Coordinates of C-alpha atoms in Angstrom, one line a residue:
Chain A
M1 CA -74.0 -42.1 -179.7
T2 CA -72.4 -45.3 -178.8
T3 CA -73.3 -46.8 -175.5
S4 CA -70.7 -46.1 -172.9
P5 CA -69.8 -48.9 -170.4
P6 CA -72.1 -48.8 -167.4
A7 CA -71.0 -46.2 -164.9
P8 CA -69.6 -47.7 -161.7
A9 CA -72.2 -47.6 -159.0
P10 CA -71.6 -44.7 -156.6
A11 CA -69.6 -45.9 -153.7
P12 CA -70.8 -45.1 -150.2
P13 CA -69.0 -42.0 -149.0
V14 CA -66.7 -43.9 -146.8
I15 CA -65.8 -47.5 -147.0
D16 CA -65.4 -49.9 -144.1
D17 CA -62.9 -52.6 -144.3
V18 CA -63.5 -55.3 -141.8
R19 CA -61.0 -58.0 -141.4
P20 CA -62.0 -61.3 -139.9
A21 CA -60.6 -61.5 -136.4
G22 CA -59.0 -64.6 -134.9
P23 CA -59.1 -65.3 -131.2
L24 CA -55.6 -63.9 -130.7
D25 CA -56.7 -60.8 -132.6
R26 CA -59.6 -60.4 -130.3
V27 CA -57.4 -60.6 -127.2
Q28 CA -55.0 -58.0 -128.8
R29 CA -57.9 -55.6 -129.6
L30 CA -59.4 -56.1 -126.1
L31 CA -56.1 -55.3 -124.4
H32 CA -55.8 -52.4 -126.8
S33 CA -59.1 -50.9 -125.9
Q34 CA -59.0 -51.7 -122.2
A35 CA -55.5 -50.7 -121.2
T36 CA -55.9 -51.6 -117.5
L37 CA -57.1 -55.2 -118.2
G38 CA -53.6 -56.6 -118.5
P39 CA -52.1 -55.1 -115.3
A40 CA -55.2 -56.1 -113.3
A41 CA -54.9 -59.7 -114.5
V42 CA -51.2 -59.8 -113.6
L43 CA -51.9 -58.3 -110.2
I44 CA -54.6 -60.9 -109.4
V45 CA -52.3 -63.8 -110.6
A46 CA -49.4 -62.5 -108.5
V47 CA -51.5 -62.1 -105.4
T48 CA -53.0 -65.6 -105.8
V49 CA -49.7 -67.2 -106.4
F50 CA -48.1 -65.6 -103.3
A51 CA -51.1 -66.3 -101.2
V52 CA -50.7 -69.9 -101.9
I53 CA -46.9 -70.0 -101.4
S54 CA -46.7 -67.9 -98.2
P55 CA -49.6 -68.3 -95.7
G56 CA -48.8 -64.9 -94.0
F57 CA -49.1 -63.0 -97.3
L58 CA -52.7 -62.0 -97.1
G59 CA -52.6 -61.1 -93.4
P60 CA -53.6 -57.6 -92.5
T61 CA -50.1 -56.7 -91.3
N62 CA -48.5 -57.8 -94.5
I63 CA -51.1 -56.1 -96.7
S64 CA -50.6 -52.8 -94.9
L65 CA -46.8 -53.2 -95.2
I66 CA -47.2 -53.7 -99.0
L67 CA -49.5 -50.6 -99.1
Q68 CA -46.9 -48.6 -97.2
Q69 CA -44.1 -49.7 -99.5
T70 CA -46.2 -48.9 -102.5
A71 CA -47.3 -45.5 -101.4
V72 CA -44.0 -43.8 -102.2
I73 CA -43.2 -45.6 -105.5
G74 CA -46.9 -45.3 -106.5
T75 CA -46.9 -41.5 -106.0
L76 CA -43.7 -41.0 -108.0
A77 CA -45.1 -43.3 -110.6
L78 CA -48.3 -41.1 -110.9
G79 CA -46.1 -38.1 -111.8
Q80 CA -44.0 -40.3 -114.1
T81 CA -47.2 -41.4 -115.9
L82 CA -48.0 -37.8 -116.8
I83 CA -44.6 -37.4 -118.4
I84 CA -44.6 -40.8 -120.1
L85 CA -48.1 -40.1 -121.6
T86 CA -46.5 -37.2 -123.4
A87 CA -43.9 -39.6 -124.8
G88 CA -41.3 -38.3 -122.4
I89 CA -39.4 -39.9 -119.6
D90 CA -38.2 -38.6 -116.2
L91 CA -35.0 -40.0 -114.7
S92 CA -34.9 -37.3 -112.1
V93 CA -37.9 -38.4 -110.0
G94 CA -35.9 -39.8 -107.2
S95 CA -33.6 -36.8 -107.0
I96 CA -36.5 -34.4 -107.0
M97 CA -38.2 -36.3 -104.2
V98 CA -35.1 -36.5 -102.0
L99 CA -34.3 -32.9 -102.6
C100 CA -37.8 -31.9 -101.6
S101 CA -37.8 -34.1 -98.5
M102 CA -34.5 -32.5 -97.4
V103 CA -35.9 -29.0 -98.0
M104 CA -38.9 -29.8 -95.9
G105 CA -36.9 -31.6 -93.2
R106 CA -34.1 -29.0 -92.8
L107 CA -36.5 -25.9 -93.0
S108 CA -38.5 -27.5 -90.2
A109 CA -35.7 -28.9 -88.0
D110 CA -32.9 -26.4 -88.5
L111 CA -34.7 -23.1 -89.2
G112 CA -37.7 -24.0 -87.0
L113 CA -40.1 -23.0 -89.8
P114 CA -43.7 -24.0 -88.9
G115 CA -44.7 -27.4 -90.4
P116 CA -47.2 -26.2 -93.0
L117 CA -44.7 -23.6 -94.3
A118 CA -41.9 -26.2 -94.6
L119 CA -44.3 -28.4 -96.4
L120 CA -45.3 -25.7 -98.7
A121 CA -41.7 -24.8 -99.4
G122 CA -41.1 -28.5 -100.3
L123 CA -44.0 -28.5 -102.7
V124 CA -42.8 -25.3 -104.3
C125 CA -39.4 -26.8 -104.7
G126 CA -40.8 -29.9 -106.4
T127 CA -42.8 -27.7 -108.8
A128 CA -39.8 -25.6 -109.6
C129 CA -37.7 -28.6 -110.3
G130 CA -40.3 -29.9 -112.7
L131 CA -40.5 -26.5 -114.3
F132 CA -36.8 -26.5 -114.8
N133 CA -37.0 -29.9 -116.6
G134 CA -40.0 -28.6 -118.6
L135 CA -38.3 -25.4 -119.7
L136 CA -35.3 -27.3 -121.0
V137 CA -37.6 -29.7 -122.9
T138 CA -39.9 -27.0 -124.4
R139 CA -37.6 -24.0 -124.8
V140 CA -34.2 -25.6 -125.5
K141 CA -35.9 -28.5 -127.2
L142 CA -33.7 -31.1 -125.6
P143 CA -34.9 -34.7 -125.4
P144 CA -36.5 -35.5 -122.0
F145 CA -34.1 -38.4 -121.5
I146 CA -31.1 -36.1 -121.7
V147 CA -32.7 -33.2 -119.7
T148 CA -33.6 -35.5 -116.8
L149 CA -30.3 -37.4 -116.9
G150 CA -28.6 -34.0 -116.3
S151 CA -31.1 -32.8 -113.8
L152 CA -30.9 -36.1 -111.9
N153 CA -27.3 -35.2 -111.0
I154 CA -28.0 -31.5 -110.5
F155 CA -30.8 -32.1 -108.1
F156 CA -29.0 -34.8 -106.3
A157 CA -25.9 -32.6 -105.8
L158 CA -28.3 -29.8 -104.5
N159 CA -29.7 -32.4 -102.1
L160 CA -26.3 -33.3 -100.7
W161 CA -25.5 -29.6 -100.4
I162 CA -28.7 -28.7 -98.5
S163 CA -28.5 -31.8 -96.3
R164 CA -24.7 -31.6 -95.8
S165 CA -25.1 -35.4 -96.3
E166 CA -26.8 -35.7 -93.0
T167 CA -30.1 -37.3 -92.1
V168 CA -32.7 -35.1 -90.4
R169 CA -34.3 -37.1 -87.6
G170 CA -38.0 -37.3 -87.3
V171 CA -38.1 -36.1 -83.7
D172 CA -36.6 -32.8 -84.8
M173 CA -39.3 -32.2 -87.4
S174 CA -42.7 -30.8 -87.2
P175 CA -45.4 -33.4 -86.8
V176 CA -47.1 -32.0 -89.9
L177 CA -44.3 -33.6 -92.0
L178 CA -44.7 -36.9 -90.2
W179 CA -48.5 -37.0 -90.6
T180 CA -48.2 -39.2 -93.7
G181 CA -46.7 -42.0 -91.6
R182 CA -49.6 -42.0 -89.1
V183 CA -51.8 -45.0 -89.1
L184 CA -55.5 -45.2 -89.6
E185 CA -57.2 -48.4 -88.4
I186 CA -60.0 -49.4 -90.7
G187 CA -61.5 -52.6 -89.4
G188 CA -58.3 -54.4 -88.5
A189 CA -56.5 -53.2 -91.5
R190 CA -53.9 -50.5 -90.8
V191 CA -53.5 -47.9 -93.5
T192 CA -51.2 -44.9 -93.3
Y193 CA -52.4 -41.5 -94.3
G194 CA -49.6 -41.6 -96.9
S195 CA -51.3 -44.4 -98.7
L196 CA -54.6 -42.6 -98.6
L197 CA -52.9 -39.5 -99.9
M198 CA -51.6 -41.4 -102.8
L199 CA -55.1 -42.7 -103.6
A200 CA -56.5 -39.1 -103.3
L201 CA -53.9 -37.9 -105.7
L202 CA -54.8 -40.8 -108.1
G203 CA -58.4 -39.6 -108.0
V204 CA -57.5 -36.0 -108.8
L205 CA -55.3 -37.1 -111.7
V206 CA -57.9 -39.5 -113.1
Y207 CA -60.3 -36.6 -113.2
A208 CA -57.8 -34.2 -114.7
L209 CA -56.8 -36.6 -117.4
H210 CA -60.2 -37.9 -118.4
A211 CA -62.7 -35.1 -117.7
T212 CA -60.8 -31.9 -118.6
R213 CA -59.4 -30.3 -121.7
W214 CA -55.9 -30.4 -120.3
G215 CA -56.1 -34.2 -120.0
R216 CA -57.2 -34.5 -123.6
H217 CA -54.3 -32.4 -124.7
V218 CA -51.8 -34.4 -122.7
Y219 CA -52.9 -37.5 -124.6
A220 CA -52.9 -35.7 -127.9
V221 CA -49.5 -34.3 -127.4
G222 CA -48.1 -37.7 -126.5
D223 CA -49.9 -39.4 -129.4
D224 CA -48.7 -37.1 -132.2
R225 CA -47.2 -33.8 -131.2
E226 CA -47.2 -32.2 -134.6
A227 CA -50.9 -33.2 -135.1
A228 CA -51.7 -31.7 -131.7
R229 CA -49.9 -28.5 -132.7
L230 CA -51.7 -28.2 -136.0
S231 CA -55.0 -28.8 -134.2
G232 CA -54.3 -25.6 -132.3
I233 CA -53.1 -27.1 -129.0
R234 CA -50.3 -25.0 -127.4
T235 CA -48.1 -28.1 -127.1
D236 CA -45.3 -26.4 -125.2
R237 CA -47.6 -25.0 -122.6
V238 CA -49.2 -28.5 -122.1
L239 CA -45.7 -30.0 -121.8
L240 CA -44.6 -27.3 -119.3
G241 CA -47.7 -27.9 -117.3
V242 CA -47.1 -31.7 -117.3
Y243 CA -43.5 -31.3 -116.0
A244 CA -44.5 -28.8 -113.3
A245 CA -47.4 -31.0 -112.2
A246 CA -45.2 -34.0 -112.1
G247 CA -42.7 -32.1 -109.9
L248 CA -45.5 -31.2 -107.5
V249 CA -46.6 -34.8 -107.4
Y250 CA -43.0 -35.9 -106.6
A251 CA -42.9 -33.4 -103.7
V252 CA -46.0 -35.0 -102.3
G253 CA -44.1 -38.2 -102.7
A254 CA -41.3 -36.6 -100.6
W255 CA -43.9 -35.9 -97.9
I256 CA -45.1 -39.5 -97.9
L257 CA -41.4 -40.7 -97.8
I258 CA -40.7 -38.6 -94.7
G259 CA -43.7 -40.2 -93.0
R260 CA -42.7 -43.7 -94.1
I261 CA -39.1 -43.6 -92.9
A262 CA -39.8 -41.1 -90.1
S263 CA -36.8 -39.0 -91.1
A264 CA -35.4 -37.2 -94.1
S265 CA -32.4 -39.0 -95.5
P266 CA -30.3 -37.7 -98.4
Q267 CA -29.7 -41.3 -99.5
A268 CA -33.3 -42.4 -99.5
G269 CA -35.2 -43.2 -102.7
M270 CA -32.3 -43.7 -105.1
M271 CA -33.7 -47.0 -106.3
D272 CA -37.0 -45.2 -106.9
N273 CA -36.2 -43.7 -110.3
L274 CA -36.3 -47.0 -112.2
D275 CA -39.0 -48.5 -109.9
S276 CA -41.4 -45.7 -110.8
I277 CA -40.8 -46.2 -114.6
T278 CA -41.3 -50.0 -114.0
A279 CA -44.6 -49.3 -112.3
V280 CA -45.8 -47.1 -115.2
V281 CA -44.8 -49.7 -117.8
L282 CA -46.3 -52.6 -115.9
G283 CA -49.4 -50.5 -115.6
G284 CA -49.9 -50.6 -119.3
T285 CA -48.9 -47.0 -120.2
S286 CA -47.0 -46.9 -123.5
L287 CA -43.5 -45.6 -123.4
F288 CA -44.2 -44.2 -126.9
G289 CA -46.8 -41.8 -125.4
G290 CA -50.5 -41.1 -125.8
R291 CA -51.8 -44.4 -124.5
G292 CA -52.4 -45.6 -121.0
M293 CA -54.5 -45.2 -117.9
I294 CA -53.2 -43.7 -114.7
V295 CA -55.2 -46.3 -112.7
G296 CA -52.9 -48.9 -114.3
T297 CA -49.9 -47.2 -112.8
V298 CA -51.0 -47.8 -109.3
M299 CA -51.7 -51.4 -110.2
G300 CA -48.2 -51.5 -111.7
A301 CA -46.7 -50.1 -108.4
L302 CA -48.7 -52.8 -106.5
I303 CA -47.4 -55.5 -108.8
V304 CA -43.8 -54.4 -108.0
G305 CA -44.7 -54.2 -104.3
V306 CA -46.5 -57.5 -104.3
C307 CA -43.7 -59.3 -106.1
R308 CA -40.9 -57.9 -104.0
N309 CA -42.8 -58.6 -100.8
G310 CA -44.1 -62.0 -101.8
L311 CA -40.7 -63.2 -102.9
S312 CA -39.0 -62.1 -99.7
L313 CA -41.7 -63.8 -97.7
A314 CA -41.0 -66.9 -99.6
G315 CA -37.3 -66.5 -98.6
V316 CA -36.1 -65.6 -102.1
D317 CA -32.8 -63.6 -102.2
V318 CA -33.1 -59.9 -103.1
L319 CA -31.0 -60.6 -106.1
W320 CA -33.7 -62.8 -107.6
Q321 CA -36.3 -60.2 -106.7
N322 CA -34.6 -57.8 -108.9
F323 CA -34.3 -60.4 -111.5
A324 CA -38.0 -61.1 -111.4
V325 CA -38.9 -57.4 -111.6
G326 CA -36.5 -57.0 -114.6
V327 CA -38.2 -59.9 -116.4
L328 CA -41.6 -58.4 -115.7
V329 CA -40.6 -55.1 -117.2
I330 CA -39.3 -56.7 -120.4
L331 CA -42.5 -58.7 -120.7
A332 CA -44.6 -55.7 -120.2
V333 CA -42.9 -53.7 -122.9
S334 CA -43.0 -56.5 -125.3
L335 CA -46.7 -56.8 -124.6
D336 CA -47.1 -53.1 -125.2
Q337 CA -45.3 -53.4 -128.6
W338 CA -47.7 -56.2 -129.6
I339 CA -50.8 -54.4 -128.4
R340 CA -49.8 -51.2 -130.3
K341 CA -50.0 -53.2 -133.5
A342 CA -53.7 -53.6 -133.1
R343 CA -54.4 -50.2 -134.6
R344 CA -56.9 -51.5 -137.1
Chain B
M1 CA -60.1 -0.4 -147.0
N2 CA -62.9 -2.8 -146.4
Q3 CA -65.7 -2.1 -148.8
T4 CA -68.9 -3.7 -147.5
T5 CA -69.6 -6.4 -150.0
S6 CA -72.7 -6.2 -152.1
A7 CA -75.7 -8.5 -151.7
E8 CA -74.3 -10.6 -154.4
D9 CA -72.9 -13.1 -152.0
T10 CA -75.2 -15.9 -152.8
V11 CA -73.6 -19.0 -154.4
S12 CA -74.2 -18.8 -158.2
E13 CA -74.8 -21.9 -160.3
Q14 CA -71.5 -23.4 -161.4
A15 CA -69.2 -20.7 -162.8
P16 CA -67.7 -18.4 -160.3
A17 CA -68.6 -14.8 -161.1
A18 CA -65.4 -12.8 -161.7
P19 CA -65.9 -9.3 -160.3
R20 CA -66.7 -10.6 -156.9
E21 CA -64.5 -9.7 -153.9
P22 CA -62.3 -12.7 -152.9
V23 CA -62.8 -14.4 -149.5
L24 CA -59.2 -15.0 -149.2
Q25 CA -56.4 -13.2 -151.1
A26 CA -52.6 -13.4 -151.0
C27 CA -50.6 -10.5 -152.5
G28 CA -47.0 -10.7 -153.4
L29 CA -46.0 -13.2 -150.8
V30 CA -42.2 -13.7 -150.5
K31 CA -40.5 -16.4 -148.4
R32 CA -36.8 -17.1 -148.5
Y33 CA -34.9 -19.9 -146.8
G34 CA -31.3 -18.7 -146.8
R35 CA -30.5 -18.5 -150.5
V36 CA -33.5 -20.6 -151.5
T37 CA -36.6 -18.6 -152.5
A38 CA -39.7 -20.6 -151.9
L39 CA -42.1 -17.8 -152.7
A40 CA -41.2 -15.1 -155.1
G41 CA -44.1 -12.7 -155.0
A42 CA -47.0 -15.2 -155.1
D43 CA -50.6 -14.1 -155.5
L44 CA -53.8 -16.1 -154.9
E45 CA -57.5 -15.3 -154.9
L46 CA -60.2 -17.5 -153.7
Y47 CA -63.8 -16.5 -154.4
P48 CA -67.0 -17.5 -152.5
G49 CA -68.5 -20.8 -153.5
E50 CA -65.7 -22.1 -155.5
I51 CA -63.2 -24.9 -155.4
L52 CA -59.8 -23.5 -156.4
A53 CA -57.2 -26.2 -157.1
V54 CA -53.6 -25.3 -156.6
I55 CA -51.2 -27.4 -158.7
G56 CA -47.5 -27.1 -159.2
D57 CA -44.4 -29.1 -159.5
N58 CA -42.2 -30.0 -156.5
G59 CA -40.4 -26.9 -155.4
A60 CA -42.9 -24.5 -157.1
G61 CA -43.7 -23.1 -153.7
K62 CA -47.1 -24.8 -153.5
S63 CA -46.8 -26.0 -149.9
S64 CA -45.1 -22.7 -148.7
L65 CA -48.1 -20.8 -150.2
I66 CA -50.5 -23.1 -148.4
K67 CA -48.6 -22.9 -145.2
A68 CA -48.7 -19.1 -145.3
L69 CA -52.4 -19.2 -145.8
S70 CA -52.9 -21.7 -142.9
G71 CA -50.7 -19.8 -140.5
A72 CA -47.9 -22.5 -140.4
L73 CA -45.4 -20.1 -142.0
V74 CA -44.9 -16.4 -141.8
P75 CA -44.0 -14.8 -145.2
D76 CA -41.1 -12.3 -145.3
E77 CA -43.1 -10.0 -147.5
G78 CA -46.6 -9.5 -148.9
E79 CA -49.9 -9.6 -147.3
I80 CA -52.9 -11.8 -146.8
L81 CA -56.4 -10.4 -146.9
V82 CA -59.4 -12.2 -145.5
D83 CA -62.7 -10.6 -146.8
G84 CA -60.6 -7.7 -148.1
V85 CA -59.1 -7.0 -144.6
P86 CA -55.3 -7.4 -144.3
T87 CA -54.8 -10.1 -141.7
R88 CA -51.7 -11.5 -140.0
L89 CA -51.7 -15.2 -139.6
P90 CA -48.6 -15.9 -137.4
T91 CA -49.9 -19.3 -136.0
P92 CA -52.3 -22.0 -137.1
I93 CA -54.5 -20.8 -134.2
A94 CA -54.7 -17.3 -135.7
A95 CA -55.7 -18.8 -139.1
R96 CA -58.4 -20.8 -137.5
E97 CA -59.7 -17.8 -135.6
A98 CA -59.9 -16.0 -139.0
G99 CA -62.1 -18.8 -140.2
I100 CA -59.5 -20.7 -142.2
E101 CA -59.5 -24.4 -141.5
T102 CA -56.8 -26.7 -143.0
V103 CA -56.9 -30.4 -143.6
H104 CA -53.2 -31.2 -143.5
Q105 CA -51.8 -34.0 -145.5
S106 CA -50.8 -35.7 -142.3
L107 CA -54.4 -35.1 -141.2
A108 CA -53.4 -33.8 -137.8
V109 CA -55.6 -36.3 -136.0
S110 CA -54.7 -38.0 -132.8
P111 CA -55.1 -41.7 -133.4
S112 CA -55.7 -42.9 -129.8
L113 CA -58.5 -40.3 -129.2
D114 CA -62.0 -41.0 -130.4
I115 CA -63.8 -39.3 -133.3
A116 CA -65.7 -36.8 -131.2
A117 CA -62.5 -35.9 -129.3
N118 CA -60.7 -35.4 -132.6
L119 CA -63.4 -33.2 -134.0
F120 CA -63.1 -30.9 -131.0
L121 CA -59.4 -31.2 -130.5
G122 CA -58.0 -27.9 -129.3
R123 CA -61.4 -26.4 -128.7
E124 CA -63.3 -28.7 -126.5
P125 CA -66.5 -27.3 -124.9
R126 CA -66.9 -27.3 -121.2
R127 CA -70.0 -28.0 -119.2
P128 CA -72.1 -25.0 -118.5
G129 CA -72.2 -23.7 -115.0
I130 CA -70.0 -24.5 -112.0
L131 CA -68.9 -27.9 -113.4
G132 CA -67.3 -26.2 -116.3
S133 CA -66.1 -22.9 -114.8
V134 CA -64.6 -24.3 -111.5
F135 CA -64.2 -28.0 -112.2
R136 CA -63.2 -27.5 -115.8
M137 CA -65.3 -30.5 -116.8
L138 CA -65.6 -31.3 -120.5
D139 CA -69.1 -31.4 -122.0
R140 CA -68.9 -34.9 -123.4
P141 CA -72.6 -35.4 -124.2
R142 CA -72.5 -32.2 -126.3
M143 CA -69.4 -33.2 -128.1
R144 CA -70.8 -36.6 -128.9
A145 CA -74.1 -35.1 -130.2
E146 CA -72.5 -32.4 -132.2
A147 CA -69.9 -34.8 -133.7
A148 CA -72.7 -37.0 -134.9
R149 CA -74.5 -34.0 -136.4
H150 CA -71.3 -32.8 -138.2
L151 CA -70.6 -36.3 -139.6
D152 CA -74.3 -36.4 -140.7
D153 CA -74.1 -33.0 -142.4
L154 CA -71.4 -34.4 -144.8
G155 CA -73.2 -37.7 -145.2
I156 CA -70.5 -39.7 -143.5
M157 CA -72.6 -41.4 -140.8
T158 CA -71.3 -44.8 -142.0
I159 CA -68.7 -44.1 -139.4
Q160 CA -70.5 -46.1 -136.8
N161 CA -70.1 -44.1 -133.6
P162 CA -68.3 -41.0 -132.5
N163 CA -66.8 -42.8 -129.5
Q164 CA -64.6 -45.0 -131.7
A165 CA -60.9 -44.4 -131.6
V166 CA -59.6 -42.9 -134.8
E167 CA -56.9 -45.5 -135.0
T168 CA -59.6 -48.1 -135.7
L169 CA -60.6 -46.3 -138.9
S170 CA -59.4 -46.8 -142.4
G171 CA -57.5 -44.1 -144.3
G172 CA -60.5 -42.7 -146.0
Q173 CA -62.5 -42.6 -142.8
R174 CA -59.7 -40.7 -141.1
Q175 CA -59.7 -38.3 -144.0
A176 CA -63.4 -37.9 -143.6
V177 CA -63.0 -37.1 -139.9
A178 CA -60.4 -34.5 -140.7
V179 CA -62.6 -32.9 -143.4
A180 CA -65.6 -33.0 -141.1
R181 CA -63.6 -31.1 -138.5
A182 CA -62.5 -28.5 -141.0
A183 CA -66.1 -28.1 -142.4
A184 CA -67.6 -27.9 -138.9
F185 CA -65.4 -25.1 -137.7
G186 CA -64.3 -23.3 -140.8
N187 CA -66.6 -20.4 -141.5
K188 CA -64.7 -18.8 -144.4
V189 CA -62.3 -21.2 -146.1
V190 CA -61.3 -24.9 -146.0
I191 CA -57.8 -25.7 -147.3
M192 CA -57.2 -29.4 -148.2
D193 CA -53.7 -30.6 -148.8
E194 CA -53.5 -33.7 -151.0
P195 CA -56.6 -35.2 -149.5
T196 CA -56.6 -38.2 -151.9
A197 CA -52.8 -38.8 -152.0
A198 CA -52.8 -41.9 -149.7
L199 CA -56.1 -43.4 -150.8
G200 CA -57.3 -46.1 -153.0
V201 CA -59.6 -45.5 -156.0
R202 CA -62.9 -46.0 -154.1
E203 CA -61.9 -44.0 -151.1
S204 CA -60.6 -41.2 -153.3
R205 CA -64.0 -41.1 -154.9
A206 CA -65.7 -40.7 -151.6
V207 CA -63.4 -38.0 -150.5
L208 CA -63.9 -36.0 -153.7
D209 CA -67.6 -36.2 -153.1
L210 CA -66.9 -34.9 -149.7
V211 CA -65.0 -31.9 -151.1
L212 CA -67.9 -31.1 -153.4
R213 CA -70.3 -31.4 -150.6
V214 CA -68.3 -28.9 -148.5
R215 CA -68.5 -26.4 -151.3
D216 CA -72.2 -27.0 -151.8
N217 CA -72.7 -26.4 -148.1
G218 CA -71.3 -22.9 -148.8
L219 CA -67.6 -23.1 -147.9
P220 CA -65.0 -22.2 -150.6
V221 CA -62.3 -24.8 -150.8
I222 CA -58.6 -24.6 -151.8
L223 CA -57.6 -28.0 -153.0
I224 CA -53.9 -28.9 -153.4
S225 CA -53.4 -32.0 -155.5
H226 CA -50.9 -33.8 -157.7
N227 CA -53.7 -35.8 -159.3
M228 CA -54.8 -34.1 -162.5
P229 CA -58.0 -36.1 -163.1
H230 CA -59.1 -35.3 -159.5
V231 CA -58.3 -31.6 -160.0
F232 CA -60.1 -31.4 -163.3
E233 CA -63.1 -33.2 -162.0
V234 CA -63.9 -31.0 -159.0
A235 CA -62.1 -27.7 -159.4
D236 CA -63.9 -24.5 -160.6
R237 CA -60.6 -22.8 -161.3
V238 CA -57.0 -24.1 -161.4
H239 CA -54.2 -22.0 -159.9
V240 CA -50.9 -23.0 -161.4
Q241 CA -47.9 -22.3 -159.2
R242 CA -44.4 -22.2 -160.8
L243 CA -41.1 -20.9 -159.6
G244 CA -42.5 -19.4 -156.5
R245 CA -45.3 -17.4 -158.2
R246 CA -48.6 -17.8 -159.9
A247 CA -48.1 -18.8 -163.6
A248 CA -51.7 -18.8 -164.6
V249 CA -55.2 -19.4 -163.4
L250 CA -56.9 -21.9 -165.8
D251 CA -60.5 -22.8 -166.5
P252 CA -60.7 -26.6 -166.3
A253 CA -63.6 -26.5 -168.8
G254 CA -61.5 -24.6 -171.4
C255 CA -58.2 -26.4 -171.4
S256 CA -56.8 -29.9 -171.2
M257 CA -54.9 -31.7 -168.5
S258 CA -51.8 -31.7 -170.7
D259 CA -52.0 -28.0 -171.2
A260 CA -52.1 -27.6 -167.4
V261 CA -49.2 -29.9 -166.9
A262 CA -47.3 -28.0 -169.7
V263 CA -47.8 -24.7 -168.0
M264 CA -46.9 -26.3 -164.6
T265 CA -43.6 -27.6 -165.9
G266 CA -42.8 -24.5 -168.0
A267 CA -43.0 -26.2 -171.3
L268 CA -45.8 -23.9 -172.4
D269 CA -46.1 -20.2 -171.9
P270 CA -49.6 -19.6 -170.6
A271 CA -49.9 -16.6 -172.9
E272 CA -50.0 -19.0 -175.9
L273 CA -53.1 -20.7 -174.5
P274 CA -56.4 -19.6 -176.1
R275 CA -58.6 -17.1 -174.2
E276 CA -61.1 -19.7 -173.0
A277 CA -58.4 -21.7 -171.3
H278 CA -58.0 -18.9 -168.7
A279 CA -60.4 -18.6 -165.9
P280 CA -62.7 -15.6 -166.2
G281 CA -61.3 -12.4 -164.7
S282 CA -57.7 -13.7 -164.5
V283 CA -54.9 -12.1 -166.4
G284 CA -52.8 -14.7 -168.1

């Protein structure tokens, strides 16, 4: 027998390929693995800059103002985060919130329903609105963008119909609905119950997303829906749950809104649609789904709040505030695109 | 219908014994898409302890057959028997509950989740006691420990740690994770769809070793592949799919790759092949 060429050495079962990493690669990978690092850095920089520019910025009054302003957007953004994590988008946030606040306000003021019942009705209304979106997304298989673009108008029209385009004054409402606007003094700092409610909601959602099966599945569905389905996840049920939960969160936002403006106004919160998406994106959650931390969202909402507040303290025109927020969003999405390339 | 199987269930040396009862059997599966017939009465038998390769040209109904077995497609006619019992597999979940695990060509892994999370994706264990029942808390320590054990069982502990995100892994490593998941949960059959298609030479080698190891650990494997050398290297029997039905079941030890390709393309009538080319027990 002739000698055959030496057999190739058996390769280890699985091969590692390690690519040398430059400093930029390391930053990219770090941001990739620690999604909240970027927004935290931006927030710190923004706070520092404004503290230097405007002396009153770090005063307790101003800080509590920022927190109040952030509570509504932050809450909406929490719900929005759930949807964006599944690679969806919700344009109807503002409409759902306004509709819920009108349901609460009118049931309490006009029908004299007890406060807790009016509140409950508002929360049910928000959940139902979310379910409506979710059913269209999962059963009719429409893209979330189209569904919520449509329901944005539907819910807003319902809101005008229920409110008859009139504001419900705070004095006519049950104090339960205004509770979120009440102030708690914690050592000089004045915090509204609304802000605390937002933080509590954040805690609940962090737990749900990171310590439960449902949270895993939300990420998996957003990451690769087909893969999730083949892994035995009931993707439609997860999506439906996400939309319903988001609707409930928006309704809590409506409650916080009522406390904040001490009334229920059919025109409130119209700018909040895009601001909530801005907060999510600034918070490092990917618009492509499956990646992001809900803690980042609150930081994102704070970044928006801090920038708007700081710029107006510095005497900058509202026009340029919007300009700045726009630039921030584009930068944040570009950064996200770049970070997503760090897959290996 | 279900005859209790004899005590002959132990894995025999190399050659699969013919008269044994199949673990998984498809009888006369038909699937039509409008005027296109993807499956025209397809049969398949998988016996304990074997690797059955399924080969076929594009459009031969290979993937429809596999989808039917993995619950991703419901055939119009015909039936599927698991251990001799007629079983309906309307969803991938139903197939998994019947003990049939599939490694899809797309791998069906979630890149941003870590290895342990991917291994348990869709069936994550909860903490015992009140933490799990009321607070729905995941049992992460258990998932981590079991993931490490499953990876170890298949000798793929070169994957450093189960907390690593799957997107940081190479193609072969991702394949290994998908195979480990199937092997960990499958208790009857593992189906692998083109496991080496996207891999380089060395990684393919590693994955083929993995396929052999899954069989040696006691799970029969259905292997779908376009790669004849890979098929002939690991398969115990080769199912040739053609025009929506089974054309032949060949014995890789008794025929050549070109014979198999000829049967697959229709250039050769399997009846013309010598007796030893056919797998034992199969009718040509």
